[in-house]
PDB file of C-alpha atoms in Angstrom:
ATOM      1  CA  MET A  29     -24.634   3.333  -3.146  1.00 53.00           C
ATOM      2  CA  GLU A  30     -22.092   4.713  -5.576  1.00 67.00           C
ATOM      3  CA  HIS A  31     -19.682   7.464  -4.570  1.00 64.00           C
ATOM      4  CA  PRO A  32     -18.328  10.026  -7.000  1.00 69.00           C
ATOM      5  CA  ALA A  33     -14.565  10.048  -7.554  1.00 68.00           C
ATOM      6  CA  VAL A  34     -12.828  12.798  -5.651  1.00 71.00           C
ATOM      7  CA  ILE A  35      -9.164  13.752  -5.827  1.00 70.00           C
ATOM      8  CA  LEU A  36      -7.914  14.448  -2.339  1.00 74.00           C
ATOM      9  CA  PRO A  37      -4.718  16.311  -1.487  1.00 76.00           C
ATOM     10  CA  GLU A  38      -1.563  14.531  -0.455  1.00 79.00           C
ATOM     11  CA  GLU A  39      -1.320  13.898   3.271  1.00 84.00           C
ATOM     12  CA  GLN A  40       1.594  15.570   4.985  1.00 85.00           C
ATOM     13  CA  ALA A  41       4.029  13.340   6.824  1.00 87.00           C
ATOM     14  CA  PRO A  42       3.632  13.756  10.581  1.00 87.00           C
ATOM     15  CA  GLU A  43       6.282  15.525  12.595  1.00 87.00           C
ATOM     16  CA  GLY A  44       9.174  13.168  13.133  1.00 84.00           C
ATOM     17  CA  ALA A  45       8.499  11.156   9.974  1.00 88.00           C
ATOM     18  CA  GLU A  46       9.075  14.040   7.566  1.00 87.00           C
ATOM     19  CA  HIS A  47      12.823  13.906   8.200  1.00 90.00           C
ATOM     20  CA  CYS A  48      13.129  10.157   8.795  1.00 92.00           C
ATOM     21  CA  GLU A  49      16.680   8.820   8.563  1.00 92.00           C
ATOM     22  CA  LEU A  50      16.038   5.208   9.579  1.00 92.00           C
ATOM     23  CA  CYS A  51      17.380   3.776   6.321  1.00 91.00           C
ATOM     24  CA  GLU A  52      19.708   4.647   3.467  1.00 92.00           C
ATOM     25  CA  LEU A  53      16.860   6.017   1.341  1.00 89.00           C
ATOM     26  CA  ALA A  54      17.089   9.199   3.406  1.00 89.00           C
ATOM     27  CA  LYS A  55      20.232  10.061   1.420  1.00 90.00           C
ATOM     28  CA  GLN A  56      18.546   9.340  -1.944  1.00 87.00           C
ATOM     29  CA  ARG A  57      15.139  10.931  -1.561  1.00 86.00           C
ATOM     30  CA  THR A  58      13.811  14.316  -2.517  1.00 85.00           C
ATOM     31  CA  ARG A  59      11.149  14.171   0.198  1.00 83.00           C
ATOM     32  CA  VAL A  60       9.016  11.848   2.322  1.00 86.00           C
ATOM     33  CA  ILE A  61       5.743  10.909   0.636  1.00 82.00           C
ATOM     34  CA  TRP A  62       3.145   9.941   3.207  1.00 83.00           C
ATOM     35  CA  GLY A  63       0.200   9.020   0.990  1.00 80.00           C
ATOM     36  CA  GLU A  64      -3.118  10.358  -0.148  1.00 78.00           C
ATOM     37  CA  GLY A  65      -6.771   9.780   0.337  1.00 78.00           C
ATOM     38  CA  ASN A  66      -9.544  10.294   2.795  1.00 78.00           C
ATOM     39  CA  PRO A  67      -7.910  10.509   6.230  1.00 74.00           C
ATOM     40  CA  ARG A  68     -11.020   8.843   7.689  1.00 77.00           C
ATOM     41  CA  ALA A  69     -11.149   5.999   5.156  1.00 79.00           C
ATOM     42  CA  SER A  70     -11.268   2.533   6.626  1.00 85.00           C
ATOM     43  CA  LEU A  71      -9.778   0.860   3.525  1.00 91.00           C
ATOM     44  CA  MET A  72      -6.069   1.293   2.843  1.00 90.00           C
ATOM     45  CA  MET A  73      -4.408   0.205  -0.394  1.00 91.00           C
ATOM     46  CA  MET A  74      -0.632  -0.124  -0.565  1.00 91.00           C
ATOM     47  CA  LEU A  75       1.865  -0.166  -3.398  1.00 86.00           C
ATOM     48  CA  ASP A  76       5.609  -0.628  -3.092  1.00 80.00           C
ATOM     49  CA  ASN A  77       7.438   2.690  -3.318  1.00 73.00           C
ATOM     50  CA  PRO A  78       6.962   6.065  -4.961  1.00 71.00           C
ATOM     51  CA  GLY A  79       8.113   6.574  -8.523  1.00 69.00           C
ATOM     52  CA  ALA A  80       9.335   9.749 -10.209  1.00 70.00           C
ATOM     53  CA  ARG A  81       5.823  11.203 -10.641  1.00 70.00           C
ATOM     54  CA  GLU A  82       4.901  10.575  -6.998  1.00 69.00           C
ATOM     55  CA  ASP A  83       8.190  12.091  -5.881  1.00 71.00           C
ATOM     56  CA  ARG A  84       7.392  15.212  -7.907  1.00 73.00           C
ATOM     57  CA  GLU A  85       3.651  15.474  -7.251  1.00 71.00           C
ATOM     58  CA  GLY A  86       2.783  13.241  -4.294  1.00 62.00           C
ATOM     59  CA  ASN A  87      -0.496  11.397  -4.903  1.00 59.00           C
ATOM     60  CA  SER A  88       0.614   7.955  -3.871  1.00 56.00           C
ATOM     61  CA  PHE A  89      -0.410   5.165  -1.524  1.00 61.00           C
ATOM     62  CA  VAL A  90       2.939   3.569  -0.812  1.00 66.00           C
ATOM     63  CA  LEU A  91       4.654   1.298   1.694  1.00 76.00           C
ATOM     64  CA  LEU A  92       8.092   2.876   1.379  1.00 77.00           C
ATOM     65  CA  LYS A  93       7.904   6.613   1.893  1.00 80.00           C
ATOM     66  CA  CYS A  94      10.951   7.569  -0.193  1.00 80.00           C
ATOM     67  CA  ARG A  95      11.702   7.113  -3.879  1.00 79.00           C
ATOM     68  CA  PRO A  96      14.749   4.918  -4.421  1.00 81.00           C
ATOM     69  CA  ILE A  97      16.963   6.110  -7.269  1.00 81.00           C
ATOM     70  CA  ARG A  98      19.621   3.407  -7.028  1.00 83.00           C
ATOM     71  CA  ALA A  99      20.116  -0.007  -5.439  1.00 86.00           C
ATOM     72  CA  TYR A 100      19.411  -0.168  -1.719  1.00 86.00           C
ATOM     73  CA  ASN A 101      18.968  -2.640   1.130  1.00 89.00           C
ATOM     74  CA  LYS A 102      15.340  -3.595   0.505  1.00 85.00           C
ATOM     75  CA  PRO A 103      14.713  -5.593   3.702  1.00 85.00           C
ATOM     76  CA  GLY A 104      16.318  -2.805   5.750  1.00 90.00           C
ATOM     77  CA  ALA A 105      14.202  -0.101   4.098  1.00 88.00           C
ATOM     78  CA  ARG A 106      11.011  -2.134   4.549  1.00 86.00           C
ATOM     79  CA  ALA A 107      11.790  -2.720   8.220  1.00 88.00           C
ATOM     80  CA  ALA A 108      12.538   0.987   8.691  1.00 89.00           C
ATOM     81  CA  CYS A 109       9.245   2.023   7.052  1.00 88.00           C
ATOM     82  CA  LEU A 110       7.113  -0.471   8.971  1.00 87.00           C
ATOM     83  CA  PRO A 111       6.680   1.863  11.988  1.00 89.00           C
ATOM     84  CA  HIS A 112       5.390   4.532   9.582  1.00 88.00           C
ATOM     85  CA  LEU A 113       2.796   2.097   8.237  1.00 87.00           C
ATOM     86  CA  GLN A 114       1.839   1.119  11.780  1.00 87.00           C
ATOM     87  CA  LEU A 115       1.386   4.812  12.641  1.00 86.00           C
ATOM     88  CA  GLN A 116      -0.848   5.332   9.613  1.00 85.00           C
ATOM     89  CA  LEU A 117      -2.943   2.300  10.540  1.00 85.00           C
ATOM     90  CA  SER A 118      -3.432   3.530  14.099  1.00 83.00           C
ATOM     91  CA  GLN A 119      -4.341   7.042  12.947  1.00 81.00           C
ATOM     92  CA  LYS A 120      -6.835   5.868  10.342  1.00 82.00           C
ATOM     93  CA  ARG A 121      -8.525   3.052  12.239  1.00 80.00           C
ATOM     94  CA  THR A 122      -8.235   0.908   9.121  1.00 88.00           C
ATOM     95  CA  LEU A 123     -10.701  -1.980   8.769  1.00 93.00           C
ATOM     96  CA  LEU A 124      -9.315  -3.500   5.558  1.00 95.00           C
ATOM     97  CA  LEU A 125      -5.921  -3.556   3.836  1.00 96.00           C
ATOM     98  CA  PHE A 126      -5.099  -4.430   0.248  1.00 97.00           C
ATOM     99  CA  GLY A 127      -1.568  -4.768  -1.062  1.00 96.00           C
ATOM    100  CA  PHE A 128      -0.368  -4.645  -4.660  1.00 95.00           C
ATOM    101  CA  GLY A 129       2.819  -6.515  -5.536  1.00 92.00           C
ATOM    102  CA  ASN A 130       5.474  -8.685  -3.977  1.00 90.00           C
ATOM    103  CA  VAL A 131       7.263  -5.810  -2.234  1.00 87.00           C
ATOM    104  CA  VAL A 132       4.206  -5.203  -0.049  1.00 91.00           C
ATOM    105  CA  ALA A 133       3.717  -8.941   0.570  1.00 93.00           C
ATOM    106  CA  GLU A 134       7.355  -9.350   1.636  1.00 90.00           C
ATOM    107  CA  ALA A 135       7.240  -6.245   3.830  1.00 88.00           C
ATOM    108  CA  VAL A 136       4.035  -7.178   5.618  1.00 90.00           C
ATOM    109  CA  PHE A 137       5.122 -10.793   6.167  1.00 92.00           C
ATOM    110  CA  PRO A 138       8.952 -10.642   6.399  1.00 87.00           C
ATOM    111  CA  ASP A 139       9.167 -13.908   8.357  1.00 87.00           C
ATOM    112  CA  LYS A 140       6.812 -15.877   6.098  1.00 88.00           C
ATOM    113  CA  GLU A 141       8.787 -17.999   3.652  1.00 87.00           C
ATOM    114  CA  GLY A 142       7.691 -17.414   0.077  1.00 86.00           C
ATOM    115  CA  ALA A 143       5.596 -14.348   0.900  1.00 92.00           C
ATOM    116  CA  SER A 144       4.529 -13.395  -2.599  1.00 94.00           C
ATOM    117  CA  VAL A 145       1.368 -12.328  -4.355  1.00 95.00           C
ATOM    118  CA  LYS A 146       1.256 -15.706  -6.093  1.00 95.00           C
ATOM    119  CA  ALA A 147       1.207 -17.477  -2.706  1.00 96.00           C
ATOM    120  CA  LEU A 148      -1.012 -15.006  -0.803  1.00 97.00           C
ATOM    121  CA  ARG A 149      -3.621 -13.890  -3.330  1.00 97.00           C
ATOM    122  CA  GLY A 150      -7.027 -15.525  -3.372  1.00 96.00           C
ATOM    123  CA  SER A 151      -7.444 -15.606   0.401  1.00 96.00           C
ATOM    124  CA  TRP A 152      -7.529 -13.165   3.284  1.00 97.00           C
ATOM    125  CA  HIS A 153      -4.774 -12.899   5.862  1.00 97.00           C
ATOM    126  CA  ALA A 154      -4.289 -10.683   8.923  1.00 96.00           C
ATOM    127  CA  PHE A 155      -1.762  -7.936   9.576  1.00 94.00           C
ATOM    128  CA  GLN A 156      -1.942  -6.513  13.088  1.00 91.00           C
ATOM    129  CA  GLY A 157      -5.464  -7.884  13.377  1.00 92.00           C
ATOM    130  CA  ILE A 158      -6.619  -6.234  10.134  1.00 95.00           C
ATOM    131  CA  PRO A 159      -7.735  -8.377   7.181  1.00 97.00           C
ATOM    132  CA  ILE A 160      -5.365  -8.017   4.220  1.00 97.00           C
ATOM    133  CA  GLY A 161      -5.609  -9.284   0.667  1.00 98.00           C
ATOM    134  CA  PHE A 162      -3.199  -9.079  -2.249  1.00 97.00           C
ATOM    135  CA  ALA A 163      -3.169  -8.587  -5.997  1.00 97.00           C
ATOM    136  CA  TYR A 164      -0.415  -8.357  -8.561  1.00 96.00           C
ATOM    137  CA  HIS A 165       1.108  -4.913  -9.016  1.00 92.00           C
ATOM    138  CA  PRO A 166      -0.706  -2.951 -11.763  1.00 90.00           C
ATOM    139  CA  LEU A 167       2.563  -2.528 -13.678  1.00 86.00           C
ATOM    140  CA  ALA A 168       3.095  -6.312 -13.626  1.00 90.00           C
ATOM    141  CA  VAL A 169      -0.402  -6.743 -15.042  1.00 93.00           C
ATOM    142  CA  ARG A 170       0.364  -4.199 -17.746  1.00 91.00           C
ATOM    143  CA  ARG A 171       3.564  -6.054 -18.682  1.00 92.00           C
ATOM    144  CA  ARG A 172       1.943  -9.493 -18.492  1.00 95.00           C
ATOM    145  CA  PRO A 173      -1.600  -9.316 -19.913  1.00 95.00           C
ATOM    146  CA  ASN A 174      -2.214 -12.955 -18.901  1.00 97.00           C
ATOM    147  CA  LEU A 175      -2.490 -11.646 -15.285  1.00 97.00           C
ATOM    148  CA  ARG A 176      -5.393  -9.336 -16.149  1.00 97.00           C
ATOM    149  CA  GLY A 177      -8.132 -11.876 -15.365  1.00 97.00           C
ATOM    150  CA  ILE A 178      -6.512 -12.755 -12.050  1.00 97.00           C
ATOM    151  CA  PHE A 179      -6.139  -9.051 -11.227  1.00 97.00           C
ATOM    152  CA  ILE A 180      -9.846  -8.421 -11.906  1.00 97.00           C
ATOM    153  CA  GLU A 181     -10.738 -11.474  -9.816  1.00 97.00           C
ATOM    154  CA  ASP A 182      -8.697 -10.087  -6.903  1.00 98.00           C
ATOM    155  CA  LEU A 183     -10.312  -6.650  -7.181  1.00 97.00           C
ATOM    156  CA  ASN A 184     -13.747  -8.291  -7.174  1.00 97.00           C
ATOM    157  CA  ALA A 185     -12.736 -10.229  -4.041  1.00 97.00           C
ATOM    158  CA  LEU A 186     -11.760  -6.891  -2.470  1.00 97.00           C
ATOM    159  CA  LYS A 187     -15.162  -5.454  -3.368  1.00 96.00           C
ATOM    160  CA  GLU A 188     -16.951  -8.422  -1.774  1.00 97.00           C
ATOM    161  CA  LYS A 189     -14.821  -8.279   1.390  1.00 97.00           C
ATOM    162  CA  TRP A 190     -15.484  -4.542   1.642  1.00 94.00           C
ATOM    163  CA  LYS A 191     -19.252  -5.160   1.401  1.00 94.00           C
ATOM    164  CA  GLU A 192     -18.965  -7.816   4.107  1.00 94.00           C
ATOM    165  CA  ILE A 193     -17.080  -5.467   6.437  1.00 91.00           C
ATOM    166  CA  GLN A 194     -19.555  -2.650   5.813  1.00 87.00           C
ATOM    167  CA  GLN A 195     -22.468  -4.961   6.742  1.00 87.00           C
ATOM    168  CA  VAL A 196     -20.760  -5.957   9.988  1.00 84.00           C
ATOM    169  CA  LYS A 197     -19.902  -2.301  10.723  1.00 73.00           C
ATOM    170  CA  HIS A 198     -23.541  -1.163  10.437  1.00 67.00           C
TER     171      HIS A 198
END
């Protein structure tokens, strides 16, 4: 069954997270960007951090909740944002995760040596008991057209995993 595309409003950061000061990005950001989408969705997709457009308009599904505008301690920021991701996962009752890019891979598996899309893509892993897959970041695919076929393959794998989870759910 196909679903029509719907643009949903940006989700507001919950109380306590909207003024987060757990990392140095608090001094760089304009605001905290929580994400967007169906609050009841059981699939969550994650990118690295908001860009200028997301900072202005919202409309982002991001791991880091603040737009960096200069160099920062990346491992520290990822560690600081992890509790926010965990809160989102608990609120949404997520059944499937999909990460785009090395920043997400490194953040989700900080202790795994060589955590990268290249190493993790093509198979399913678990993050807090939730299946997670990976694909190259869309901007990397745009810059390196040779990744396009791999990217499409990964999105098809996501589609198949989603179908599998939906069958088990019903």
